[in-house]
Coordinates of C-alpha atoms and ligand atoms in Angstrom, one line a residue:
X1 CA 104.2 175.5 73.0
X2 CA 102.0 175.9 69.7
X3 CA 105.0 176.2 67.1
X4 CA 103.7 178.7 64.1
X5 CA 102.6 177.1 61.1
X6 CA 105.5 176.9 58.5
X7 CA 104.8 179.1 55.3
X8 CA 104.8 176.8 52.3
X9 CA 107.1 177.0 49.8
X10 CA 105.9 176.6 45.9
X11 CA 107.2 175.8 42.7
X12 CA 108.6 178.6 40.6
X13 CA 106.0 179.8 38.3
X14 CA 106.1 178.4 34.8
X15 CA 108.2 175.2 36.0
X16 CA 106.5 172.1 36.6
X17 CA 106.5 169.2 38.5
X18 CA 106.5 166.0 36.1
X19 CA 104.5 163.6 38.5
X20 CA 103.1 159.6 38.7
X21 CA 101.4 158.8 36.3
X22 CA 101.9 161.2 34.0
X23 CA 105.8 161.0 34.7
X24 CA 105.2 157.4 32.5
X25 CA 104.5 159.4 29.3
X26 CA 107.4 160.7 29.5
X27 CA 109.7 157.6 30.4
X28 CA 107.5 156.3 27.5
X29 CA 108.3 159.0 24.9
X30 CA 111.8 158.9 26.2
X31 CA 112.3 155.3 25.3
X32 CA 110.5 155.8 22.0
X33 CA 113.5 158.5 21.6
X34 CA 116.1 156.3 22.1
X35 CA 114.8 153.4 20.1
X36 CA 114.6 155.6 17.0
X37 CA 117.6 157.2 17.5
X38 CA 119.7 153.8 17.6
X39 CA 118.3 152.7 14.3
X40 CA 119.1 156.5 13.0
X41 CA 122.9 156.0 14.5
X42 CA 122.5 159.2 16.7
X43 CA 124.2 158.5 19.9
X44 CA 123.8 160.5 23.7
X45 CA 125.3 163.3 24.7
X46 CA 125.0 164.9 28.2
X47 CA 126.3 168.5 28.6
X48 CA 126.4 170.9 31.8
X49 CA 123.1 172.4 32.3
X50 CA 125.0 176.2 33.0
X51 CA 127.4 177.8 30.7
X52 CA 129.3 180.6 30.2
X53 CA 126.6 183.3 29.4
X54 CA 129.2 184.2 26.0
X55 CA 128.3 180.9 24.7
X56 CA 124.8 181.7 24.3
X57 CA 125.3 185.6 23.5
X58 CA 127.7 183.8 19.9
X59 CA 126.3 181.6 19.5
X60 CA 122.9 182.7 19.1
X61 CA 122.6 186.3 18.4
X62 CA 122.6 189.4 20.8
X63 CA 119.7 190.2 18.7
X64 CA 117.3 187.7 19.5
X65 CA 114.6 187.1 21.8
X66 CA 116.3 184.5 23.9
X67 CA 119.9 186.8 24.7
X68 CA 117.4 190.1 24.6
X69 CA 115.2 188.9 27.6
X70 CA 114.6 185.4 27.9
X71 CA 117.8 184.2 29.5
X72 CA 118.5 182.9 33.3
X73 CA 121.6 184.7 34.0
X74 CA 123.5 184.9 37.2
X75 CA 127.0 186.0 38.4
X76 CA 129.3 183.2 39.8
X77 CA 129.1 184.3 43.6
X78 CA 132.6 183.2 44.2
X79 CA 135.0 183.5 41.2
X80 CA 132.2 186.8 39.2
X81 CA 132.0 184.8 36.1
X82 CA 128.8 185.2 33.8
X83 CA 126.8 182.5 34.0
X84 CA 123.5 181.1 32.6
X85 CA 120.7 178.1 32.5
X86 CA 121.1 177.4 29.2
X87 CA 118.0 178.3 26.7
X88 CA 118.4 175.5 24.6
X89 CA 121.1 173.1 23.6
X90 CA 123.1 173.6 20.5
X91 CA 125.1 175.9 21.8
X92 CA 126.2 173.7 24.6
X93 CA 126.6 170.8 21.6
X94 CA 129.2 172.4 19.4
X95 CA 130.9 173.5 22.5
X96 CA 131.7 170.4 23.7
X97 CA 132.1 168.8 20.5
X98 CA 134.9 171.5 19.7
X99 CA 136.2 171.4 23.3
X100 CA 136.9 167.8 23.1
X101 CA 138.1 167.5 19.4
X102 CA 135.1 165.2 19.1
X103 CA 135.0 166.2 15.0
X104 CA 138.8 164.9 14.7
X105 CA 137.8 161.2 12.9
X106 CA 135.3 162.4 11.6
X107 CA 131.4 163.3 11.3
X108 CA 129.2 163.1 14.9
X109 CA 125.4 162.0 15.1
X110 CA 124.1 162.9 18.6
X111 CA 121.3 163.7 20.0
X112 CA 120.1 164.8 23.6
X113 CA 117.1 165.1 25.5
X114 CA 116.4 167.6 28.8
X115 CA 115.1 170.3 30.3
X116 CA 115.8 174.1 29.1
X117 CA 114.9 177.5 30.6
X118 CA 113.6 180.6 29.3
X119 CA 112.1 183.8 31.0
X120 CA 108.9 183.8 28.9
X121 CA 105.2 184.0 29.3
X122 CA 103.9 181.1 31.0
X123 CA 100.9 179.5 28.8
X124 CA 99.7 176.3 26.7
X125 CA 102.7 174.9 25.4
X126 CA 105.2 177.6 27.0
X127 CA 106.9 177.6 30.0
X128 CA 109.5 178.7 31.8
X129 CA 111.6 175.3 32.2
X130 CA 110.8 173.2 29.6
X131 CA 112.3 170.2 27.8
X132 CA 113.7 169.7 24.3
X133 CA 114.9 166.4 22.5
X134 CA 117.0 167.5 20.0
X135 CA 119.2 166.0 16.9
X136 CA 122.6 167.2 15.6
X137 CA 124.7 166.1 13.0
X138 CA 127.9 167.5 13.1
X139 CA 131.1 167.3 10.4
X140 CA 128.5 166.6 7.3
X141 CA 128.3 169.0 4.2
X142 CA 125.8 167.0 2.6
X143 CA 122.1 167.7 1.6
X144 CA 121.2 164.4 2.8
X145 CA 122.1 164.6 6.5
X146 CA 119.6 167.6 6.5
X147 CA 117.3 164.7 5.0
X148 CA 118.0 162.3 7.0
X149 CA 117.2 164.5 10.7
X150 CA 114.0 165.5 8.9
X151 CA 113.2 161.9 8.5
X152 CA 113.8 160.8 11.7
X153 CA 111.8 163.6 13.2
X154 CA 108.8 162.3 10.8
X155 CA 109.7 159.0 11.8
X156 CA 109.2 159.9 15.6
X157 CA 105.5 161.2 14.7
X158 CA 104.5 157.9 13.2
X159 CA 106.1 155.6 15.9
X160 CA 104.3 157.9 18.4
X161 CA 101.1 157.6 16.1
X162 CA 100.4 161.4 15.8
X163 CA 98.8 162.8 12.9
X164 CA 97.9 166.3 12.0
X165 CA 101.6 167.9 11.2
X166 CA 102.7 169.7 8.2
X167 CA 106.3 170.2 7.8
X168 CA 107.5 173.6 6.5
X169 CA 110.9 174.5 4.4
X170 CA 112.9 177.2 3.7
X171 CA 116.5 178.0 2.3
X172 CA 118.4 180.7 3.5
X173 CA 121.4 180.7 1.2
X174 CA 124.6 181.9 2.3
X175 CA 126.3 184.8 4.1
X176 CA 127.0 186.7 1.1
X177 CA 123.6 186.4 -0.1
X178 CA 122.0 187.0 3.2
X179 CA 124.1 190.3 3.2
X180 CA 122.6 191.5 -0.2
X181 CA 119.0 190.5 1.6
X182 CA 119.5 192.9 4.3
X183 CA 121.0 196.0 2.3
X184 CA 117.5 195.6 0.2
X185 CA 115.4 194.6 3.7
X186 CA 117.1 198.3 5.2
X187 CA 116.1 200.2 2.4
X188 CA 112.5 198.4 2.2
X189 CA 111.9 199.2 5.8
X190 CA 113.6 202.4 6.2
X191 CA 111.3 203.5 3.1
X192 CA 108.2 202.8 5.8
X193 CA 109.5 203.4 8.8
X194 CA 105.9 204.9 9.6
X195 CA 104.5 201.5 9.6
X196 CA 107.2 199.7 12.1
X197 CA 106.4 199.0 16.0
X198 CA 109.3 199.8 18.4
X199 CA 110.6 196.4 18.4
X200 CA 111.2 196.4 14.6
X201 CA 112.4 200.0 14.3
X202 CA 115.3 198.5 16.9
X203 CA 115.8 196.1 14.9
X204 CA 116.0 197.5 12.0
X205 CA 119.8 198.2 11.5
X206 CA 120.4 195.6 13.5
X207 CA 118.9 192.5 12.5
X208 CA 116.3 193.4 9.9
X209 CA 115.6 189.4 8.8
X210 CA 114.2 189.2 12.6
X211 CA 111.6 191.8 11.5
X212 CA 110.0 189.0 9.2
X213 CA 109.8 186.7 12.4
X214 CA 107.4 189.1 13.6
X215 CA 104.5 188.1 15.1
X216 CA 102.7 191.9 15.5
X217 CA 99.3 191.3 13.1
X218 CA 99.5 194.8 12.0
X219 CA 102.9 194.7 10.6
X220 CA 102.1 191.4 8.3
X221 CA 101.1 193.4 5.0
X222 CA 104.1 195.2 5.5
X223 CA 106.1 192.0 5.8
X224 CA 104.2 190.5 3.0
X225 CA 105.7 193.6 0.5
X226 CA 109.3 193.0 1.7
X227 CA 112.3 192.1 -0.6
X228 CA 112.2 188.2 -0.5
X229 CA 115.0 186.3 0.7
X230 CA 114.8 183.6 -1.9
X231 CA 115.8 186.4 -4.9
X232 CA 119.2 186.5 -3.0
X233 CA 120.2 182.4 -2.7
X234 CA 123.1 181.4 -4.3
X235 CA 122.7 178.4 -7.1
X236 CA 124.5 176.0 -4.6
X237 CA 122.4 176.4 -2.0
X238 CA 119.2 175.9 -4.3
X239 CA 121.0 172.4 -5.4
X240 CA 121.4 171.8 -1.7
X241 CA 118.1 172.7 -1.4
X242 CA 116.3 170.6 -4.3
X243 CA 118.7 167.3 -3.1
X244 CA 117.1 167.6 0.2
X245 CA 113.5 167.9 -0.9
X246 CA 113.8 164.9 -3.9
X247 CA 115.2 162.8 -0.8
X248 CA 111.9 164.0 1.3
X249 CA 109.7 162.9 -2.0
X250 CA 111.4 159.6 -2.5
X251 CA 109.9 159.3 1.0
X252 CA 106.8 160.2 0.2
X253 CA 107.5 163.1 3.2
X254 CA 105.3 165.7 2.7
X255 CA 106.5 169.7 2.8
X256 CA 105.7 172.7 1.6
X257 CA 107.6 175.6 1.0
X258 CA 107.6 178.7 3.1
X259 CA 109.8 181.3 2.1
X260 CA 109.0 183.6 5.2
X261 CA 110.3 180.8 7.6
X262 CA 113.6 181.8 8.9
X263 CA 114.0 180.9 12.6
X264 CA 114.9 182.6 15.7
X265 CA 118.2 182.4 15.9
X266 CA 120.9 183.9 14.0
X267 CA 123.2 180.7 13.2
X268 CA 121.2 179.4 10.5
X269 CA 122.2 178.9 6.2
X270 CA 120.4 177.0 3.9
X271 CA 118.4 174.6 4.9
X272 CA 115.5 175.5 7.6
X273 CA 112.5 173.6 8.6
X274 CA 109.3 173.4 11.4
X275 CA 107.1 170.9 12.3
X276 CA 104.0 172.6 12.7
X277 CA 100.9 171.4 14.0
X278 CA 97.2 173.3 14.1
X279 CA 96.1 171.8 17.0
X280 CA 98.1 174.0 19.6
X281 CA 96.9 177.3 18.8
X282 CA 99.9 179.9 18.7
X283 CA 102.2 177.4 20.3
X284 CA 102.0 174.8 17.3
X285 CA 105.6 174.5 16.5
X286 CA 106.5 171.2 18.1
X287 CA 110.4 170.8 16.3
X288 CA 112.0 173.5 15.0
X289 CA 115.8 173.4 12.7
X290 CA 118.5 173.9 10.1
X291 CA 121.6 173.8 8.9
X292 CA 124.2 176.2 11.1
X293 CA 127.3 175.7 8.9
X294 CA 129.1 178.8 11.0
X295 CA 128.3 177.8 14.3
X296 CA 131.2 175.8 15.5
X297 CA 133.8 178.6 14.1
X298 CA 131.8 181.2 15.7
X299 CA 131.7 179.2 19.1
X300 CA 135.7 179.5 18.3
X301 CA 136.1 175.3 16.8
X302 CA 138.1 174.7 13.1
X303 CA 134.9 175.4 10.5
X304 CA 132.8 172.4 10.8
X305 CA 129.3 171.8 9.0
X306 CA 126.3 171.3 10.9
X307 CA 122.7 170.5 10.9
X308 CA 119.9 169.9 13.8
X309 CA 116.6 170.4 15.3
X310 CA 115.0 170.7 18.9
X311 CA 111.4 169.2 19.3
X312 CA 109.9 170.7 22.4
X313 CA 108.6 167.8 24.5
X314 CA 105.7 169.5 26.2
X315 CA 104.0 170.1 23.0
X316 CA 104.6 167.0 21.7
X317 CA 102.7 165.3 25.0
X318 CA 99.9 168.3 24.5
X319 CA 99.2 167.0 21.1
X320 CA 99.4 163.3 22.5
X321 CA 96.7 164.7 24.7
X322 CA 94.9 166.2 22.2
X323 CA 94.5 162.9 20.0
X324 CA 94.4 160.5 22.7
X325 CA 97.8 159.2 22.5
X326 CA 100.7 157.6 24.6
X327 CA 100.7 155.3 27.4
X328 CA 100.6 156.3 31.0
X329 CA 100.4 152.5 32.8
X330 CA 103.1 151.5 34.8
X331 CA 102.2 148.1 35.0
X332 CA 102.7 146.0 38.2
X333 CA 102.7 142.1 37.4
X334 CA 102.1 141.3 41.3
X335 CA 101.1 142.4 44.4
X336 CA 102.5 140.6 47.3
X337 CA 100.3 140.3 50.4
X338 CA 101.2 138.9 53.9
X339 CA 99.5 138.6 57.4
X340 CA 102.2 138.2 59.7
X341 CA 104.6 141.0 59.8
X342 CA 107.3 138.0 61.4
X343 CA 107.4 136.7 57.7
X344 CA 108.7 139.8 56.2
X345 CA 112.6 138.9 56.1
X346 CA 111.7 135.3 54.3
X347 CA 109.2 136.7 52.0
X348 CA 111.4 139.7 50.7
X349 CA 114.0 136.8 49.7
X350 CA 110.9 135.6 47.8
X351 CA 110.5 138.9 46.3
X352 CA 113.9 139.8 45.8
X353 CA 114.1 136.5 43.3
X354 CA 110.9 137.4 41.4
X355 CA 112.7 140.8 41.0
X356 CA 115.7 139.6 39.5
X357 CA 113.6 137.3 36.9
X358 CA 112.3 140.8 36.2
X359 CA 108.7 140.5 38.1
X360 CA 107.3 143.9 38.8
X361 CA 106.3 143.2 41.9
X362 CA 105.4 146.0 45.0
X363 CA 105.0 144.5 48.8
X364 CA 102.1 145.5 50.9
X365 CA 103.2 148.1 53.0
X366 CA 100.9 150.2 55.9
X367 CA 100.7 154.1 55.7
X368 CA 99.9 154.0 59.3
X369 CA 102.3 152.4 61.5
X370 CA 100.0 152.1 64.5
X371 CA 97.6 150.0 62.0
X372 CA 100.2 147.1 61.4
X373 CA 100.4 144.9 58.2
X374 CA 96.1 145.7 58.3
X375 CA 94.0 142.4 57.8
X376 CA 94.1 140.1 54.9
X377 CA 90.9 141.6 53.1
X378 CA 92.2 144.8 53.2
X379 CA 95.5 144.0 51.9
X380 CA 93.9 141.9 48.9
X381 CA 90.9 145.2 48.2
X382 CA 94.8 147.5 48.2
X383 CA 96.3 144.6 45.3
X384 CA 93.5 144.4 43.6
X385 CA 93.4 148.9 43.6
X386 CA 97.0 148.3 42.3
X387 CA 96.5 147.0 39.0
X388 CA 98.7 144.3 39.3
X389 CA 97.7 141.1 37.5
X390 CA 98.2 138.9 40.2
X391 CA 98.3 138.6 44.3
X392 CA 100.8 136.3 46.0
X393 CA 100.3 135.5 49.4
X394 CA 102.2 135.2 52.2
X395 CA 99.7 133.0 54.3
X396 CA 100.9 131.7 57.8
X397 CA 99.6 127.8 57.0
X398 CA 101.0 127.6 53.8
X399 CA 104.1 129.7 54.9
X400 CA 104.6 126.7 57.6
X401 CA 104.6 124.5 54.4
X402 CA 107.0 126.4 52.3
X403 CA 104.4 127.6 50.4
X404 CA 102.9 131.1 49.5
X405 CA 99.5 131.2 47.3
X406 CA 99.3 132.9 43.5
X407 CA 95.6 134.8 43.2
X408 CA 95.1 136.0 40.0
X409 CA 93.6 139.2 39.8
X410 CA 92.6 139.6 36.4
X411 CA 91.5 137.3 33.5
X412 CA 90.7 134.3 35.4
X413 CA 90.1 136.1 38.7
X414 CA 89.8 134.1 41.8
X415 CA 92.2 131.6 39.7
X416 CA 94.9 130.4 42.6
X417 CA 97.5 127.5 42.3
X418 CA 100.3 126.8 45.5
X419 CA 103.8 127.1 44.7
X420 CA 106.9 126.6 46.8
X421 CA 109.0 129.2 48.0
X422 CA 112.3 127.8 46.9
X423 CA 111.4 127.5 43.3
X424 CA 110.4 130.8 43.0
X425 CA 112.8 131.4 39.9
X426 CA 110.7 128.7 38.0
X427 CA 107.3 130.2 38.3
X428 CA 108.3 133.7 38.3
X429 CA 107.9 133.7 34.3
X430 CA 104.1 132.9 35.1
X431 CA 104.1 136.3 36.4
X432 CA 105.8 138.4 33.7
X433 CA 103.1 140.4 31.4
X434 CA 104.4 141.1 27.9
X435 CA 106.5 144.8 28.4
X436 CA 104.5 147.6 28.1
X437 CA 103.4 148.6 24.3
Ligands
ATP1 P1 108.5 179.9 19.6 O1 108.4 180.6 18.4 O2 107.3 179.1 19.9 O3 108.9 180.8 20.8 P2 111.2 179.1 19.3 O4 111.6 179.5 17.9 O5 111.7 180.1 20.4 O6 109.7 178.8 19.5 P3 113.2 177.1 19.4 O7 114.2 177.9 20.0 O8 113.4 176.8 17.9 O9 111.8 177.7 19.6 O10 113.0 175.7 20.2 C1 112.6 174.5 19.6 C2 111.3 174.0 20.1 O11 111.3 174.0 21.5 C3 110.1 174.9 19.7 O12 109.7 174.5 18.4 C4 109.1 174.5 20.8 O13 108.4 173.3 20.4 C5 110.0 174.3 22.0 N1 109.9 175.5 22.9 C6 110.6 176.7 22.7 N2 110.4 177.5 23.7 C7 109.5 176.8 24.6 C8 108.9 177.1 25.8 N3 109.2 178.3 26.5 N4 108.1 176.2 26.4 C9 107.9 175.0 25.8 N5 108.4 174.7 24.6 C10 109.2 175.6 24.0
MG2 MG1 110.7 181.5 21.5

């Protein structure tokens, strides 16, 4: 009987398979990450990839564009709790920094890296699961901490050797000021109410500092007119403000200053910043940040200052892209070839040894079983297809001998010299290439 072809099932729209080769950007980047992060003294964390929907709902803002309509969220089909993906991963930070006391001896560097979810738009540079790398320096009042993350973001741009990104500051003040913004924003916007699209006119009791954020064209001369945040910051935060900025000029980190930046989310004071590039059309902001001194109270921890940023990775390889960077070899030193299917279990001990003197090292193996190990040519045209640097060979005369042959592949091709089997742990450094650049 003629069983019915089974319907396909398909990714979810706007979340992405990260596949070979491409997948070796990524380990790439990701080691680049972890590099710059040791010599910045930020260490892991890993947090749950679901939370309790509150979480995000305080900790970010019910007026904002991720709790409005761009969250995951799902009822707990056995106990009813509210639950969802999480958006993006500060939240989930100062939660578990405040759930396990982690503030206690004092100020935490971490950082994280991983995917997030958000039910936008699916386009260049946006997408529905997505993955951030993100900072946060936690317990430290200081202006330079907020220095500091900005330099290790511009560090990560050089070491990854892109060019083409202009950094962007702002300072929000504090709550008291921000408070005295808004009573002057209401009455700016009330005055032209006319002139406001839905979306603002919601806002505009509500969260009238998200109005600026807007991205409607018509409402920009509007916005241009508005009372100006910077009128209402308090002489402390300005300090905090100028400490950061002579820190980022003893660097020789350039900024400019953009008083209209104030960031999606509602946790952030003073110091705010994005790493902007040109080259991604509407999508250009590739790290995005600030100081959220109230965040940890909020999220229900003793007060605890805080600074951070989230770099979104997918831009970040878009740009790569875009200026023909990063590496996407996975290089194979060897490629190990043999005739005789009998020989397998001694050669893999062969293999195994290379291994562990840290030979890359993949073993012929047939796609079609009824085909068999496939003849010698073909298995040398296959290592050769691989990329590896060099063939060893498993032939049956000098197997007899306790032997194998080493072909190289590359400079030198057709080079070959005979070694023994035994001493495989002496010419396995013959094999190694230097590590991947
Ligand atoms: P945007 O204004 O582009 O929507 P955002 O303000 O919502 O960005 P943040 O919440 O600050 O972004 O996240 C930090 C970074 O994560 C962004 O600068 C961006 O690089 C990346 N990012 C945010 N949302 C997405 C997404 N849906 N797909 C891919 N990357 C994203
Ligand atoms: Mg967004």
């Amino acid at each position: 009987m003629v069983q019915p072809k089974k319907e396909k099932i398909t990714s979810i729209k706007g979340m992405n398979d990260i596949l070979p080769p491409a997948s070796a950007r990524w380990e790439w980047l990701e080691e680049k990450v972890r590099a710059l992060m040791a010599r910045y003294a930020y260490r892991n964390i890993r947090t749950p990839i679901v939370e309790n929907t509150a979480l995000f709902v305080r900790g970010l803002g019910e007026v904002t564009d991720i709790v409005e309509k761009e969250m995951y969220s799902f009822t707990d089909r056995l106990n009813g709790e509210a639950l969802t993906l999480r958006p993006e991963n500060t939240a989930g930070v100062v939660r578990a920094v405040t759930e396990n006391s982690l503030l206690r001896d004092g100020g935490k560097r971490l950082y994280y890296m991983g995917p997030m979810f958000r039910h936008e738009r699916p386009q260049r540079g946006r997408y529905r699961q997505f993955h951030q790398i993100g900072a946060e320096a936690l317990g430290f009042p200081g202006a330079e901490i907020d220095a500091e993350l900005i330099l290790l973001a511009h560090s990560l741009w050089q070491e990854l050797g892109l060019a083409n990104i202009r950094l962007e500051l702002n300072t929000l003040g504090e709550p008291a000021g921000r408070s005295a913004h808004r009573v002057a924003l209401i009455g700016y916007f009330e005055a032209h109410i006319d002139s406001l699209d839905e979306d603002s006119r919601r806002r505009l009791h509500q969260n009238p500092l998200r109005i600026l954020d807007s991205k409607n064209p018509s409402m920009q001369s509007l916005i241009e007119g508005a009372p100006q945040l910077r009128n209402y910051v308090d002489a402390e935060s300005l300090k905090h403000f100028d400490r950061v900025t002579q820190i980022l000029d003893a660097n020789g980190v350039p900024w400019s200053f953009n008083p209209r930046l104030v960031r999606g989310l509602d946790y952030y004071n003073r110091t705010v910043f994005e790493f902007i590039t040109s080259e991604l059309g509407s999508q250009g902001t590739i790290c995005g940040g600030g100081r959220y001194d109230y965040l940890v109270e909020e999220i229900g921890g003793k007060p605890a200052p805080a600074v951070g940023w989230a770099i979104g990775a997918e831009r970040v390889f878009e740009l790569l892209h875009q200026q023909a960077l990063g590496s996407e070899t996975c290089q194979l030193d060897a490629y190990a070839v043999l005739p005789d299917e009998q020989l397998l279990p001694e050669a893999s001990v062969v293999l195994e040894q290379l291994r562990r003197c840290g030979v890359r090292v993949q073993m012929h193996s047939p796609t079609n079983a009824a085909e068999g190990m496939g003849s010698m040519k073909s298995q040398l045209r296959r290592a050769d297809a691989s990329g590896a640097r060099a063939a060893i060979i498993f032939g049956t005369d000098e197997f007899a001998r306790g032997t194998c042959i080493v072909k190289s592949l590359r400079d030198g091709a057709g080079e070959q010299r005979e070694e023994r089997l035994q001493d495989a742990a002496r010419w396995a450094s013959g094999l190694l290439t230097s590590a991947i650049s």
